[in-house]
XYZ file of C-alpha atoms in Angstrom:
562
model
C 0.000 0.000 0.000
C 1.568 3.296 -1.127
C -1.168 5.944 -0.912
C -4.487 6.352 0.905
C -7.041 8.951 -0.175
C -10.356 9.564 1.669
C -13.310 9.011 -0.659
C -16.638 10.210 0.749
C -17.886 9.894 4.339
C -16.812 6.306 4.898
C -14.834 5.260 1.799
C -11.153 5.114 1.011
C -9.121 4.903 -2.203
C -5.913 2.918 -1.855
C -2.993 3.065 -4.260
C -0.798 -0.031 -4.364
C 1.897 -1.632 -6.458
C -0.843 -3.424 -8.453
C -3.343 -0.634 -9.069
C -6.127 1.388 -7.368
C -8.609 -0.209 -4.964
C -11.759 1.203 -3.325
C -12.481 0.238 0.328
C -16.098 0.478 1.540
C -15.397 -0.502 5.169
C -15.787 -4.224 4.504
C -13.794 -5.168 1.430
C -11.450 -3.858 -1.291
C -12.642 -3.568 -4.915
C -10.255 -2.916 -7.861
C -11.010 0.194 -9.906
C -11.384 -0.977 -13.503
C -10.152 0.720 -16.661
C -6.526 1.257 -15.668
C -3.605 -0.662 -17.095
C -2.960 -3.855 -15.169
C 0.024 -3.859 -12.801
C 0.378 -0.087 -12.365
C 2.596 0.856 -9.403
C 0.599 3.788 -7.985
C 2.735 6.510 -6.361
C 0.236 9.392 -5.890
C -3.506 10.151 -6.069
C -5.570 13.381 -6.011
C -9.187 14.387 -6.572
C -9.569 17.589 -8.538
C -11.971 20.286 -7.490
C -14.515 19.025 -10.060
C -14.364 15.477 -8.589
C -12.198 13.821 -11.237
C -9.573 11.412 -9.919
C -5.911 11.736 -10.991
C -3.302 9.066 -10.253
C 0.457 8.929 -10.812
C 2.492 5.808 -11.524
C 6.113 4.812 -11.133
C 6.187 4.244 -14.932
C 6.442 8.054 -15.412
C 2.814 8.461 -16.433
C -0.273 10.241 -15.101
C -3.847 8.977 -15.593
C -7.046 10.990 -15.117
C -10.754 10.186 -15.184
C -13.138 11.907 -17.579
C -16.767 10.888 -18.205
C -16.175 7.446 -16.690
C -13.050 6.630 -18.703
C -9.326 6.776 -17.898
C -6.967 8.803 -20.108
C -3.179 8.698 -20.262
C -1.148 11.855 -19.747
C 2.394 10.986 -20.862
C 5.240 12.248 -23.004
C 3.320 11.571 -26.236
C 0.524 13.785 -24.933
C 2.901 16.663 -24.124
C 3.519 15.988 -20.412
C 7.182 15.910 -19.258
C 8.274 12.429 -18.178
C 8.178 12.088 -14.410
C 7.324 9.540 -11.711
C 4.990 11.552 -9.420
C 5.121 11.213 -5.655
C 2.574 14.014 -5.077
C -0.304 15.573 -7.063
C -1.545 19.076 -6.161
C -4.189 21.294 -7.801
C -3.507 25.008 -7.393
C -4.136 28.239 -9.270
C -5.566 26.496 -12.391
C -2.659 24.030 -12.660
C -2.122 20.415 -11.742
C 1.316 20.349 -10.101
C 3.245 17.073 -10.426
C 6.332 16.840 -8.188
C 8.318 13.697 -8.862
C 11.674 12.030 -9.144
C 12.750 14.166 -12.124
C 11.531 17.476 -10.731
C 8.420 19.626 -10.563
C 6.091 19.779 -13.605
C 2.763 21.463 -14.161
C -0.093 21.359 -16.690
C -3.219 23.573 -16.997
C -6.209 21.703 -15.564
C -8.401 22.857 -18.469
C -6.148 20.958 -20.882
C -7.200 17.622 -19.362
C -10.821 17.880 -20.503
C -9.751 19.270 -23.878
C -7.430 16.290 -24.399
C -10.066 13.747 -23.310
C -12.703 15.289 -25.615
C -10.330 15.374 -28.590
C -10.175 19.160 -28.912
C -6.363 19.100 -28.546
C -3.745 16.373 -29.074
C -1.074 17.748 -26.734
C -1.323 19.436 -23.368
C 0.826 22.411 -22.302
C 2.982 20.427 -19.895
C 6.015 22.240 -18.450
C 8.932 21.173 -16.209
C 9.646 24.192 -14.011
C 12.346 22.662 -11.752
C 14.381 19.597 -12.633
C 16.633 17.372 -10.581
C 18.742 15.814 -13.332
C 19.506 18.735 -15.635
C 17.268 17.460 -18.449
C 17.300 19.681 -21.523
C 14.590 22.336 -21.707
C 13.373 21.231 -18.258
C 13.518 24.478 -16.365
C 16.017 25.445 -13.682
C 18.150 22.648 -12.273
C 18.099 22.251 -8.484
C 18.109 19.659 -5.723
C 14.572 18.450 -5.567
C 12.295 15.611 -4.972
C 14.856 12.811 -4.958
C 15.513 10.103 -2.425
C 12.750 10.775 0.079
C 10.267 8.145 -1.070
C 6.814 8.527 -2.535
C 3.577 10.144 -1.420
C 5.377 13.158 0.071
C 4.752 16.849 -0.228
C 1.995 19.378 0.433
C 0.877 22.909 -0.509
C 0.497 25.776 1.972
C -0.593 29.132 0.589
C 1.365 29.341 -2.712
C 4.305 27.238 -1.561
C 4.974 23.589 -2.328
C 6.923 21.880 0.481
C 8.838 18.854 -0.863
C 11.413 16.513 0.678
C 14.946 16.014 -0.749
C 18.120 14.184 0.298
C 19.506 17.405 1.754
C 16.412 18.757 3.435
C 13.149 20.393 2.459
C 12.534 22.431 -0.725
C 10.047 25.279 -0.442
C 8.884 26.079 -3.995
C 6.963 29.342 -4.448
C 4.479 28.619 -7.267
C 3.667 32.329 -7.598
C 7.293 33.411 -8.116
C 8.322 31.388 -11.195
C 10.729 33.391 -13.344
C 11.354 31.599 -16.672
C 14.616 32.145 -18.505
C 13.793 34.630 -21.293
C 17.322 35.060 -22.661
C 17.940 33.073 -25.840
C 21.541 31.848 -26.004
C 23.747 33.266 -28.764
C 25.445 30.761 -31.092
C 28.805 30.997 -32.849
C 30.364 28.893 -35.638
C 34.033 28.657 -34.689
C 35.902 26.667 -37.336
C 35.635 24.292 -40.312
C 37.741 21.241 -41.214
C 38.230 20.569 -44.944
C 40.732 18.088 -46.437
C 42.099 17.389 -42.949
C 42.886 21.061 -42.185
C 41.074 23.360 -39.756
C 40.382 26.942 -40.731
C 38.524 29.744 -39.011
C 34.888 30.024 -40.011
C 35.178 33.720 -40.901
C 37.978 32.893 -43.374
C 35.607 30.618 -45.348
C 32.611 32.939 -45.323
C 31.212 33.272 -48.874
C 34.282 31.435 -50.130
C 34.766 28.457 -52.421
C 36.254 25.121 -51.394
C 38.244 23.028 -53.862
C 36.511 20.211 -55.744
C 38.214 17.567 -53.593
C 36.823 19.008 -50.314
C 33.777 16.775 -49.931
C 34.088 15.834 -46.222
C 33.484 18.795 -43.843
C 33.340 19.197 -40.049
C 31.869 22.288 -38.375
C 32.593 23.266 -34.748
C 30.164 25.617 -33.000
C 29.260 26.726 -29.443
C 26.228 27.976 -27.486
C 26.847 30.731 -24.942
C 24.802 30.804 -21.705
C 25.516 31.534 -18.036
C 22.279 30.049 -16.686
C 22.275 26.246 -16.571
C 24.372 25.823 -19.776
C 24.049 22.032 -19.610
C 20.330 22.380 -20.286
C 20.879 24.319 -23.510
C 20.129 22.497 -26.754
C 21.457 23.021 -30.287
C 20.001 22.382 -33.769
C 21.876 22.694 -37.049
C 21.245 22.206 -40.741
C 23.135 22.504 -44.022
C 20.865 24.417 -46.379
C 21.162 22.794 -49.795
C 21.629 19.348 -48.256
C 19.493 18.819 -45.100
C 15.721 18.797 -45.422
C 15.183 19.831 -41.783
C 16.958 20.860 -38.594
C 19.135 18.187 -36.977
C 19.442 18.017 -33.132
C 22.954 17.903 -31.692
C 23.850 15.679 -28.747
C 24.063 17.431 -25.364
C 27.830 17.110 -25.145
C 28.514 17.400 -28.880
C 29.186 20.785 -30.410
C 30.198 19.706 -33.911
C 28.549 18.456 -37.128
C 30.200 16.275 -39.799
C 29.165 15.794 -43.449
C 30.726 13.342 -45.900
C 30.597 12.954 -49.693
C 28.923 16.293 -50.283
C 28.053 17.052 -53.914
C 29.260 20.327 -55.467
C 27.089 23.398 -55.087
C 26.185 26.357 -52.881
C 25.550 25.769 -49.169
C 24.702 27.662 -45.985
C 25.514 26.041 -42.624
C 23.128 27.288 -39.890
C 23.102 26.747 -36.112
C 20.545 27.859 -33.541
C 20.325 27.324 -29.770
C 17.575 26.989 -27.151
C 17.836 27.753 -23.439
C 16.531 25.583 -20.605
C 12.956 26.804 -21.202
C 13.024 26.074 -24.931
C 13.414 29.669 -26.122
C 15.315 29.760 -29.420
C 17.700 32.345 -30.822
C 16.114 35.088 -32.909
C 18.359 34.272 -35.876
C 20.691 31.324 -36.439
C 24.423 31.676 -36.952
C 25.176 31.318 -40.698
C 28.182 30.358 -42.811
C 27.762 30.517 -46.600
C 30.226 28.716 -48.893
C 30.388 26.667 -52.083
C 32.189 23.548 -53.319
C 33.776 23.669 -56.766
C 32.559 20.877 -59.099
C 34.804 18.392 -60.898
C 34.784 18.392 -64.694
C 32.220 15.614 -64.927
C 30.001 17.463 -62.435
C 29.803 20.733 -64.392
C 26.712 21.842 -66.281
C 28.686 22.100 -69.520
C 29.739 18.463 -69.151
C 26.149 17.437 -68.476
C 24.927 19.406 -71.517
C 27.643 17.813 -73.663
C 26.630 14.362 -72.461
C 22.978 15.179 -73.117
C 23.792 16.362 -76.653
C 25.863 13.237 -77.299
C 23.087 11.069 -75.879
C 20.535 12.787 -78.101
C 22.832 12.395 -81.107
C 23.313 8.695 -80.338
C 19.583 8.358 -79.819
C 18.916 10.059 -83.158
C 21.469 7.822 -84.898
C 19.990 4.773 -83.226
C 16.496 5.867 -84.196
C 17.630 6.504 -87.773
C 19.260 3.082 -87.874
C 16.166 1.398 -86.440
C 13.909 3.253 -88.863
C 16.151 2.209 -91.753
C 16.206 -1.364 -90.551
C 12.459 -1.364 -90.060
C 12.010 0.143 -93.529
C 14.219 -2.523 -95.078
C 12.419 -5.217 -93.129
C 9.058 -3.786 -94.211
C 10.121 -3.677 -97.868
C 11.484 -7.204 -97.642
C 8.304 -8.355 -95.951
C 6.170 -6.566 -98.533
C 8.203 -8.206 -101.292
C 7.723 -11.615 -99.684
C 3.997 -10.927 -99.209
C 3.726 -9.725 -102.831
C 5.621 -12.760 -104.051
C 3.495 -15.123 -102.022
C 0.326 -13.283 -103.043
C 1.273 -13.649 -106.674
C 2.196 -17.282 -106.111
C -1.108 -17.839 -104.338
C -2.985 -16.093 -107.149
C -1.129 -18.215 -109.708
C -1.877 -21.337 -107.667
C -5.521 -20.309 -107.459
C -5.552 -19.717 -111.215
C -4.017 -23.135 -111.763
C -6.458 -24.685 -109.360
C -9.380 -22.915 -111.027
C -8.049 -23.890 -114.439
C -7.625 -27.499 -113.305
C -11.102 -27.536 -111.773
C -12.577 -26.270 -115.063
C -10.515 -28.435 -117.425
C -10.882 -32.089 -118.404
C -7.509 -33.727 -117.644
C -7.769 -36.302 -120.456
C -8.659 -34.113 -123.422
C -7.597 -30.672 -122.184
C -11.074 -29.337 -122.981
C -13.242 -27.274 -120.675
C -15.648 -29.172 -118.390
C -19.165 -28.664 -117.067
C -17.971 -26.440 -114.181
C -16.448 -23.964 -116.606
C -19.569 -24.020 -118.741
C -21.822 -23.289 -115.747
C -19.671 -20.296 -114.704
C -19.154 -18.786 -118.160
C -22.211 -19.304 -120.363
C -24.691 -17.097 -118.365
C -22.449 -14.059 -118.929
C -22.189 -14.867 -122.679
C -25.967 -15.129 -123.047
C -26.422 -11.794 -121.237
C -23.899 -10.172 -123.568
C -25.651 -11.688 -126.613
C -29.013 -10.416 -125.380
C -27.609 -6.869 -125.087
C -26.196 -7.093 -128.596
C -29.552 -8.308 -129.951
C -31.262 -5.260 -128.436
C -28.746 -2.986 -130.182
C -29.544 -4.580 -133.565
C -26.263 -5.854 -135.079
C -27.028 -9.509 -134.209
C -30.598 -9.464 -135.543
C -31.466 -12.713 -137.347
C -28.594 -14.633 -135.767
C -28.677 -17.400 -133.197
C -26.278 -19.010 -130.765
C -26.071 -22.785 -131.254
C -25.672 -25.497 -128.620
C -24.433 -28.746 -130.185
C -24.336 -31.931 -128.077
C -22.096 -34.517 -129.835
C -21.887 -38.205 -128.853
C -19.500 -40.827 -130.319
C -21.477 -43.716 -131.774
C -20.757 -47.223 -130.427
C -17.940 -45.915 -128.206
C -18.482 -48.694 -125.663
C -17.472 -51.245 -128.298
C -14.093 -49.522 -128.612
C -13.432 -49.927 -124.876
C -14.731 -53.502 -124.826
C -12.790 -54.598 -127.909
C -9.552 -52.644 -127.762
C -9.357 -51.566 -124.103
C -9.658 -48.285 -122.254
C -6.316 -47.001 -123.529
C -7.695 -47.127 -127.069
C -10.858 -45.422 -125.792
C -8.772 -42.605 -124.256
C -6.882 -42.150 -127.530
C -10.176 -41.926 -129.423
C -11.490 -39.278 -126.985
C -8.299 -37.218 -127.347
C -8.465 -37.382 -131.180
C -12.172 -36.581 -131.116
C -11.462 -33.476 -129.011
C -8.767 -32.443 -131.501
C -11.260 -32.737 -134.404
C -13.834 -30.593 -132.558
C -11.229 -27.891 -131.750
C -10.563 -27.600 -135.471
C -14.249 -26.947 -136.216
C -14.824 -23.963 -133.910
C -13.969 -20.296 -134.177
C -12.265 -18.081 -131.653
C -14.808 -17.405 -128.956
C -16.673 -20.703 -129.448
C -16.598 -23.354 -126.699
C -15.684 -27.035 -126.858
C -16.622 -28.813 -123.596
C -16.324 -32.429 -122.584
C -19.792 -32.926 -121.210
C -19.278 -36.412 -119.811
C -18.004 -39.817 -121.033
C -18.073 -39.739 -124.834
C -20.387 -36.677 -124.960
C -19.096 -33.232 -125.956
C -20.850 -29.863 -126.017
C -20.063 -27.155 -128.560
C -21.366 -23.621 -128.133
C -21.101 -21.412 -131.205
C -21.161 -17.662 -131.222
C -24.093 -16.030 -133.035
C -24.413 -17.152 -136.652
C -27.163 -16.782 -139.274
C -29.898 -19.349 -138.655
C -29.453 -20.640 -142.222
C -25.910 -21.820 -141.371
C -27.041 -24.147 -138.569
C -27.637 -27.058 -140.955
C -24.245 -26.489 -142.625
C -22.524 -26.462 -139.235
C -24.261 -29.700 -138.161
C -23.294 -31.466 -141.342
C -19.745 -30.157 -141.132
C -19.255 -31.670 -137.697
C -20.743 -35.004 -138.725
C -18.636 -35.209 -141.864
C -15.381 -34.276 -140.115
C -15.814 -37.142 -137.663
C -16.933 -39.671 -140.230
C -13.956 -38.950 -142.500
C -11.316 -39.353 -139.780
C -9.465 -42.622 -139.197
C -9.001 -42.928 -135.449
C -5.662 -44.421 -134.268
C -6.344 -47.085 -131.614
C -2.731 -47.231 -130.452
C -2.250 -50.870 -131.292
C -1.330 -50.433 -134.955
C -4.978 -50.379 -135.930
C -7.247 -47.559 -136.975
C -11.004 -47.315 -137.252
C -13.554 -44.946 -138.709
C -16.233 -43.799 -136.294
C -19.417 -41.769 -136.519
C -21.195 -39.421 -134.168
C -24.703 -38.260 -133.399
C -25.388 -34.545 -132.952
C -28.297 -32.768 -131.241
C -28.644 -29.022 -131.862
C -30.547 -26.249 -130.068
C -30.730 -22.580 -131.002
C -30.771 -19.509 -128.778
C -33.083 -17.726 -128.629
C -35.443 -20.675 -128.894
C -38.469 -18.448 -129.400
C -38.047 -15.400 -131.602
C -38.310 -12.183 -129.619
C -38.274 -13.973 -126.243
C -34.730 -14.252 -124.914
C -35.838 -15.203 -121.411
C -38.159 -18.072 -122.420
C -35.467 -20.776 -122.160
C -32.236 -20.781 -120.180
C -29.039 -22.466 -121.270
C -29.823 -25.581 -119.212
C -33.119 -25.914 -121.162
C -31.235 -25.569 -124.425
C -28.773 -28.316 -123.459
C -31.712 -30.538 -122.476
C -33.399 -29.811 -125.836
C -30.143 -30.612 -127.680
C -29.966 -33.874 -125.705
C -33.532 -34.708 -126.879
C -32.465 -34.055 -130.463
C -29.342 -36.209 -129.938
C -31.458 -39.069 -128.654
C -33.770 -38.600 -131.641
C -30.772 -39.100 -133.969
C -29.561 -42.123 -131.965
C -32.930 -43.847 -132.405
C -32.847 -43.233 -136.136
C -29.630 -44.904 -137.160
C -26.997 -42.535 -135.728
C -24.367 -40.759 -137.910
C -26.505 -37.669 -138.263
C -27.669 -34.447 -136.722
C -31.023 -32.932 -135.827
C -32.454 -29.720 -134.370
C -35.969 -29.047 -133.079
C -37.511 -25.689 -133.827
C -40.732 -24.286 -132.370
C -43.792 -23.447 -134.423
C -46.599 -21.015 -133.808
C -48.356 -23.620 -131.655
C -45.328 -24.782 -129.627
C -45.939 -24.565 -125.847
C -43.447 -21.887 -124.725
C -43.710 -22.376 -120.965
C -43.566 -26.154 -120.704
C -41.858 -27.480 -123.855
C -39.626 -30.033 -122.109
C -42.524 -31.571 -120.170
C -44.546 -31.815 -123.399
C -41.606 -33.661 -124.974
C -41.421 -36.318 -122.249
C -43.800 -38.536 -124.271
C -41.441 -38.146 -127.229
C -41.023 -35.410 -129.826
C -42.883 -37.531 -132.357
C -46.283 -36.446 -131.019
C -45.337 -32.745 -131.211
C -43.898 -33.216 -134.692
C -46.999 -35.070 -135.860
C -49.499 -32.400 -134.757
C -47.336 -29.468 -135.889
C -46.434 -28.148 -132.472
C -42.755 -28.751 -133.253
C -40.625 -28.801 -136.417
C -37.275 -30.367 -137.117
C -34.223 -29.879 -139.333
C -31.669 -32.624 -139.648
C -29.311 -34.678 -141.786
C -30.511 -36.836 -144.714
C -30.189 -40.035 -142.657
C -32.569 -38.696 -140.013
C -35.065 -37.538 -142.607
C -34.805 -40.829 -144.475
C -35.700 -42.706 -141.310
C -38.671 -40.426 -140.576
C -39.898 -40.368 -144.149
C -39.620 -36.544 -144.322
C -37.549 -34.457 -146.725
C -34.596 -32.260 -145.836
C -35.553 -28.719 -144.980
């Protein structure tokens, strides 16, 4: 038990080495809210009823609105282990092991309510000569805790050498700021007087400097403090140790500097103006602005050269890439052309095939229709001729497929020799071939049909085995336009189908001939092919269809050549 404080008519508050306890006459109850294990050294109730306690851990705690609040160094109170707490003249006085401190009572509520973050704590008399801790004197040390009292304006406190009577109304703070002097500077291992360097220039090699300075005071000089800074290098003031009156800098860069020193007395009052020493350090060649500009220019030049080189390389790479892309594009186009050509060409005979015909003939018919409308092609027709080799299967069966291939190749050669530039020769399938002739006078259709038949019949086909054989062919013809004045009445597929009907007509009448069906005034224009499904003979017999053909076809039908 260290401290006993009456609390009401019958209660007591007891401070111990383990905290604060309340005694109600029967038992002790711990006061909650304080840090566990506090060694209580002093207690005091303020005039407004709030309880204040001091601890050996150099901290003060006070109650406010039912909660405890710490009053320590971080809150602006000088560090001290209180052995007495006294309220007087608006202050809470805290005598302790380090000396006598005080704080305005009004600051406690302001701190607890968050209106301020630091109280105006002040050490007015100190035992140990702490810096900025007021006047040093023999006080408060070695006489135990819970000692001291106030009478009138005087604090009576025990010490090792007797009693201290401290007049709280007669405090005279030190108002004289200590003057400061910079005495000397060491550069390159040599000391020189500070005034000799003022506004001077140090050589480029002087990069390590030491400054000696002093603070002049006749009142408690050990409590004076010093701050220094090197303007141009330090961002803020640097505190000097209590016994150190020098500052050292190493590896300083070149430039202009001002070394400043200011002092504070034992109450914290600073000098009006710091002591100053201006000087400069000469730069080495590589530290000069001209050198930096030269390097920058060289760097920019190298960058420009590098950029020019990269642009040139990128340009060459782009051109090379474009050339490769162009080459591959052309190769791809050529490959596509070859592929298209191969897809539209019969590999055995070298003639065009059905695919080519389907892609090309619609455009030719459209062109022919436009020419008809202009007039120059009036009275002319395009001719579709479907040609089939007679008894071709017998060639394959008797002489083999190689002989059949040779016959097909020779047959294609004969047909190429019968067409004009702009006409088509197409292998339609197997031994069938389709010829499409550009517009010709309708009167020449019979001559063209006979010419094809005769050219085939007069040729001796080489079978590849030392033998040759004469062959014949059957030819079905169809004219475009099928109906005079109606170019849209029958498409090219209808014309090929009509030519196939004429070809079959020739086949059934002895072969080795040609035939062409022509409409009459009574020919059904919208459904001719369906009407012919029962055979063209019915349409020919009732005059809904007419025919022109070779003599062999007419001889078989009993008609005369038109």
